[in-house]
């Protein structure tokens, strides 16, 4: 008798677990909320961008910018993508995804993404390096600030990174980079004139990409 009761309890428990999992699946895929893991939100970004499945190269978390935000650099043979996700009371939510098309042959594929949260700004420059002779990158650029009551610029901030091969990332035999900068954004700003330059081992320039503002995000 005790064995029969124990089996009945186990079956009821298993049934409840299955019902809960089915409900969670429904909430995830129909209502687009309740994601338990950040990578689920990145998969959602892939679906929206039509990139196919990508592999994670690295993550970036800057708590002083936004404690509940993660940026993911992901890749496959055809795409390099930077996308974000944030943790809310509804679970992990998919954010913006900016894919770079890497199907055309080129020594470098590069992109830029800026985010603003309140009085803070986060700027990313990222990409894939396909040129075998490139061993060094220089990223140069600036952003201009404007006063609240004026259309005239009030200042300009210069930004420069130098990334050696040891600073790069590798996945599936391909080379990637991710550079990030944080700035106060108490006044209006405009990103301008960012360039990625590739150098060979003799420090000769072999590739140059003039970046356009790929995506700008304002997050509550």
Tab-separated table of C-alpha atoms in Angstrom:
chain	number	residue	atom	x	y	z
A	1	UNK	CA	0.000	0.000	0.000
A	2	UNK	CA	2.808	2.423	0.929
A	3	UNK	CA	4.638	1.637	-2.314
A	4	UNK	CA	1.512	2.385	-4.355
A	5	UNK	CA	1.046	5.750	-2.577
A	6	UNK	CA	4.723	6.640	-3.118
A	7	UNK	CA	4.464	5.870	-6.842
A	8	UNK	CA	1.293	7.964	-7.100
A	9	UNK	CA	2.998	10.933	-5.433
A	10	UNK	CA	5.978	10.639	-7.772
A	11	UNK	CA	3.711	10.538	-10.798
A	12	UNK	CA	1.806	13.607	-9.606
A	13	UNK	CA	5.094	15.440	-8.981
A	14	UNK	CA	6.428	14.479	-12.416
A	15	UNK	CA	3.164	15.590	-14.033
A	16	UNK	CA	3.342	18.971	-12.286
A	17	UNK	CA	6.945	19.446	-13.382
A	18	UNK	CA	6.006	18.670	-16.995
A	19	UNK	CA	3.068	21.079	-16.847
A	20	UNK	CA	5.337	23.811	-15.415
A	21	UNK	CA	7.932	23.228	-18.157
A	22	UNK	CA	5.266	23.330	-20.843
A	23	UNK	CA	3.921	26.595	-19.415
A	24	UNK	CA	7.428	28.074	-19.340
A	25	UNK	CA	7.997	27.010	-22.956
A	26	UNK	CA	4.708	28.674	-23.946
A	27	UNK	CA	5.604	31.904	-22.164
A	28	UNK	CA	9.108	31.924	-23.702
A	29	UNK	CA	8.107	31.333	-27.301
A	30	UNK	CA	4.663	32.904	-27.554
A	31	UNK	CA	4.828	35.877	-25.198
A	32	UNK	CA	8.630	36.379	-25.598
A	33	UNK	CA	9.218	36.731	-21.846
A	34	UNK	CA	10.496	34.601	-18.988
A	35	UNK	CA	13.846	33.651	-20.549
A	36	UNK	CA	15.952	31.994	-17.856
A	37	UNK	CA	19.379	32.378	-19.470
A	38	UNK	CA	20.981	35.267	-21.404
A	39	UNK	CA	21.997	32.976	-24.260
A	40	UNK	CA	18.285	32.373	-24.976
A	41	UNK	CA	17.920	36.091	-25.666
A	42	UNK	CA	20.927	35.978	-27.986
A	43	UNK	CA	19.276	33.114	-29.890
A	44	UNK	CA	16.217	35.351	-30.241
A	45	UNK	CA	18.440	38.087	-31.665
A	46	UNK	CA	19.782	35.587	-34.207
A	47	UNK	CA	16.251	34.704	-35.304
A	48	UNK	CA	15.304	38.357	-35.715
A	49	UNK	CA	18.488	39.186	-37.671
A	50	UNK	CA	18.318	36.005	-39.780
A	51	UNK	CA	21.955	35.106	-39.132
A	52	UNK	CA	21.520	31.414	-38.367
A	53	UNK	CA	23.086	29.857	-35.280
A	54	UNK	CA	26.229	31.616	-34.068
A	55	UNK	CA	28.903	30.653	-31.543
A	56	UNK	CA	29.902	32.895	-28.637
A	57	UNK	CA	33.312	34.535	-28.995
A	58	UNK	CA	33.169	36.607	-25.791
A	59	UNK	CA	30.883	38.577	-23.465
A	60	UNK	CA	31.237	42.101	-22.136
A	61	UNK	CA	29.811	43.202	-18.780
A	62	UNK	CA	30.413	46.696	-17.449
A	63	UNK	CA	28.498	47.094	-14.160
A	64	UNK	CA	29.261	50.811	-13.953
A	65	UNK	CA	27.458	51.263	-17.257
A	66	UNK	CA	24.461	49.012	-16.579
A	67	UNK	CA	24.661	46.190	-14.049
A	68	UNK	CA	22.027	43.998	-15.752
A	69	UNK	CA	23.287	44.298	-19.347
A	70	UNK	CA	25.471	41.809	-21.242
A	71	UNK	CA	26.917	42.311	-24.717
A	72	UNK	CA	27.748	39.188	-26.718
A	73	UNK	CA	30.152	38.940	-29.640
A	74	UNK	CA	29.121	35.883	-31.678
A	75	UNK	CA	30.096	34.431	-35.038
A	76	UNK	CA	29.656	31.885	-37.750
A	77	UNK	CA	31.256	31.488	-41.171
A	78	UNK	CA	29.155	34.254	-42.725
A	79	UNK	CA	28.373	36.669	-39.900
A	80	UNK	CA	29.988	38.489	-36.992
A	81	UNK	CA	27.350	39.881	-34.631
A	82	UNK	CA	27.357	42.079	-31.559
A	83	UNK	CA	24.117	41.920	-29.628
A	84	UNK	CA	22.821	42.578	-26.155
A	85	UNK	CA	20.500	41.246	-23.513
A	86	UNK	CA	19.326	42.615	-20.185
A	87	UNK	CA	17.868	41.079	-17.071
A	88	UNK	CA	14.414	42.331	-16.038
A	89	UNK	CA	11.727	41.179	-13.624
A	90	UNK	CA	10.296	39.257	-16.605
A	91	UNK	CA	13.577	37.379	-17.146
A	92	UNK	CA	16.249	37.973	-19.770
A	93	UNK	CA	15.037	40.132	-22.642
A	94	UNK	CA	16.563	40.217	-26.112
A	95	UNK	CA	18.014	43.567	-27.063
A	96	UNK	CA	19.520	44.893	-30.225
A	97	UNK	CA	21.663	42.811	-32.547
A	98	UNK	CA	24.023	44.287	-35.138
A	99	UNK	CA	25.262	41.680	-37.666
A	100	UNK	CA	28.226	42.210	-39.981
A	101	UNK	CA	27.979	40.422	-43.309
A	102	UNK	CA	31.309	38.616	-43.765
A	103	UNK	CA	30.451	36.728	-46.945
A	104	UNK	CA	32.383	39.099	-49.210
A	105	UNK	CA	36.147	38.652	-49.300
A	106	UNK	CA	37.908	41.498	-47.460
A	107	UNK	CA	40.901	41.843	-45.125
A	108	UNK	CA	38.677	43.193	-42.317
A	109	UNK	CA	34.975	43.439	-41.503
A	110	UNK	CA	34.301	46.066	-38.837
A	111	UNK	CA	31.305	47.672	-37.143
A	112	UNK	CA	30.419	50.193	-34.454
A	113	UNK	CA	27.613	50.299	-31.900
A	114	UNK	CA	26.856	52.933	-29.269
A	115	UNK	CA	24.457	52.718	-26.340
A	116	UNK	CA	23.195	55.361	-23.981
A	117	UNK	CA	21.602	54.788	-20.584
A	118	UNK	CA	20.701	57.941	-18.688
A	119	UNK	CA	23.915	59.966	-18.358
A	120	UNK	CA	26.228	57.153	-19.447
A	121	UNK	CA	27.353	56.031	-22.891
A	122	UNK	CA	29.024	52.815	-24.063
A	123	UNK	CA	30.758	52.601	-27.442
A	124	UNK	CA	31.803	49.331	-29.093
A	125	UNK	CA	34.032	48.764	-32.112
A	126	UNK	CA	34.221	45.136	-33.219
A	127	UNK	CA	34.959	42.943	-36.184
A	128	UNK	CA	36.687	40.042	-37.895
A	129	UNK	CA	40.221	40.078	-39.310
A	130	UNK	CA	40.666	37.889	-42.389
A	131	UNK	CA	43.836	39.404	-43.841
A	132	UNK	CA	46.647	36.946	-42.936
A	133	UNK	CA	49.290	39.684	-42.955
A	134	UNK	CA	47.453	41.886	-40.421
A	135	UNK	CA	49.055	41.623	-36.970
A	136	UNK	CA	48.122	44.974	-35.431
A	137	UNK	CA	45.033	47.188	-35.322
A	138	UNK	CA	44.628	50.849	-34.568
A	139	UNK	CA	41.151	52.275	-33.915
A	140	UNK	CA	40.909	56.045	-34.109
A	141	UNK	CA	37.923	58.308	-33.711
A	142	UNK	CA	36.115	60.971	-31.780
A	143	UNK	CA	32.746	62.105	-30.593
A	144	UNK	CA	31.488	65.652	-30.379
A	145	UNK	CA	29.405	67.040	-27.514
A	146	UNK	CA	26.738	69.725	-27.778
A	147	UNK	CA	25.177	71.950	-25.159
A	148	UNK	CA	21.544	71.429	-24.217
A	149	UNK	CA	20.507	74.843	-25.542
A	150	UNK	CA	22.864	75.143	-28.475
A	151	UNK	CA	23.426	73.560	-31.862
A	152	UNK	CA	27.112	74.460	-31.663
A	153	UNK	CA	29.632	71.857	-30.456
A	154	UNK	CA	31.042	72.447	-26.970
A	155	UNK	CA	33.828	69.884	-27.023
A	156	UNK	CA	35.381	66.889	-28.722
A	157	UNK	CA	36.719	63.682	-27.172
A	158	UNK	CA	39.398	61.722	-29.015
A	159	UNK	CA	39.528	57.956	-28.679
A	160	UNK	CA	42.272	55.576	-29.781
A	161	UNK	CA	42.936	51.883	-29.210
A	162	UNK	CA	45.946	49.864	-30.334
A	163	UNK	CA	45.270	46.121	-30.388
A	164	UNK	CA	48.072	43.640	-30.921
A	165	UNK	CA	47.456	40.035	-31.968
A	166	UNK	CA	47.585	38.981	-28.334
A	167	UNK	CA	44.551	41.190	-27.643
A	168	UNK	CA	42.436	39.522	-30.315
A	169	UNK	CA	40.045	36.613	-29.918
A	170	UNK	CA	39.900	33.387	-31.899
A	171	UNK	CA	36.968	31.121	-32.653
A	172	UNK	CA	36.684	28.326	-35.211
A	173	UNK	CA	40.038	29.329	-36.712
A	174	UNK	CA	38.927	32.935	-37.321
A	175	UNK	CA	40.230	36.104	-35.604
A	176	UNK	CA	38.023	38.727	-33.931
A	177	UNK	CA	38.337	41.858	-31.836
A	178	UNK	CA	36.105	43.816	-29.465
A	179	UNK	CA	36.994	47.235	-28.067
A	180	UNK	CA	34.788	49.252	-25.733
A	181	UNK	CA	34.828	52.719	-24.219
A	182	UNK	CA	32.609	54.425	-21.680
A	183	UNK	CA	31.836	58.136	-21.549
A	184	UNK	CA	29.606	60.464	-19.577
A	185	UNK	CA	26.686	61.669	-21.645
A	186	UNK	CA	25.279	64.517	-19.590
A	187	UNK	CA	25.081	66.540	-22.773
A	188	UNK	CA	24.087	65.552	-26.279
A	189	UNK	CA	26.745	63.698	-28.261
A	190	UNK	CA	27.408	62.607	-31.805
A	191	UNK	CA	29.875	59.889	-32.804
A	192	UNK	CA	32.027	60.860	-35.769
A	193	UNK	CA	34.907	59.633	-37.920
A	194	UNK	CA	35.857	56.241	-36.489
A	195	UNK	CA	38.403	54.269	-38.491
A	196	UNK	CA	40.006	50.834	-38.077
A	197	UNK	CA	43.499	50.477	-39.576
A	198	UNK	CA	45.308	47.168	-40.045
A	199	UNK	CA	49.120	46.913	-40.059
A	200	UNK	CA	51.504	44.122	-41.034
A	201	UNK	CA	54.546	43.017	-39.006
A	202	UNK	CA	56.601	45.842	-40.533
A	203	UNK	CA	54.000	48.403	-39.356
A	204	UNK	CA	52.887	49.188	-42.879
A	205	UNK	CA	49.199	49.922	-43.327
A	206	UNK	CA	47.544	47.116	-45.288
A	207	UNK	CA	43.832	47.729	-44.670
A	208	UNK	CA	41.561	50.576	-43.602
A	209	UNK	CA	37.830	50.605	-42.807
A	210	UNK	CA	35.943	53.879	-42.360
A	211	UNK	CA	33.139	53.093	-39.922
A	212	UNK	CA	29.582	54.294	-40.159
A	213	UNK	CA	27.323	54.415	-37.145
A	214	UNK	CA	25.860	50.911	-37.321
A	215	UNK	CA	23.437	51.188	-34.463
A	216	UNK	CA	22.629	53.593	-31.652
A	217	UNK	CA	20.496	52.450	-28.752
A	218	UNK	CA	18.807	54.380	-25.989
A	219	UNK	CA	17.854	52.131	-23.082
A	220	UNK	CA	15.518	53.080	-20.258
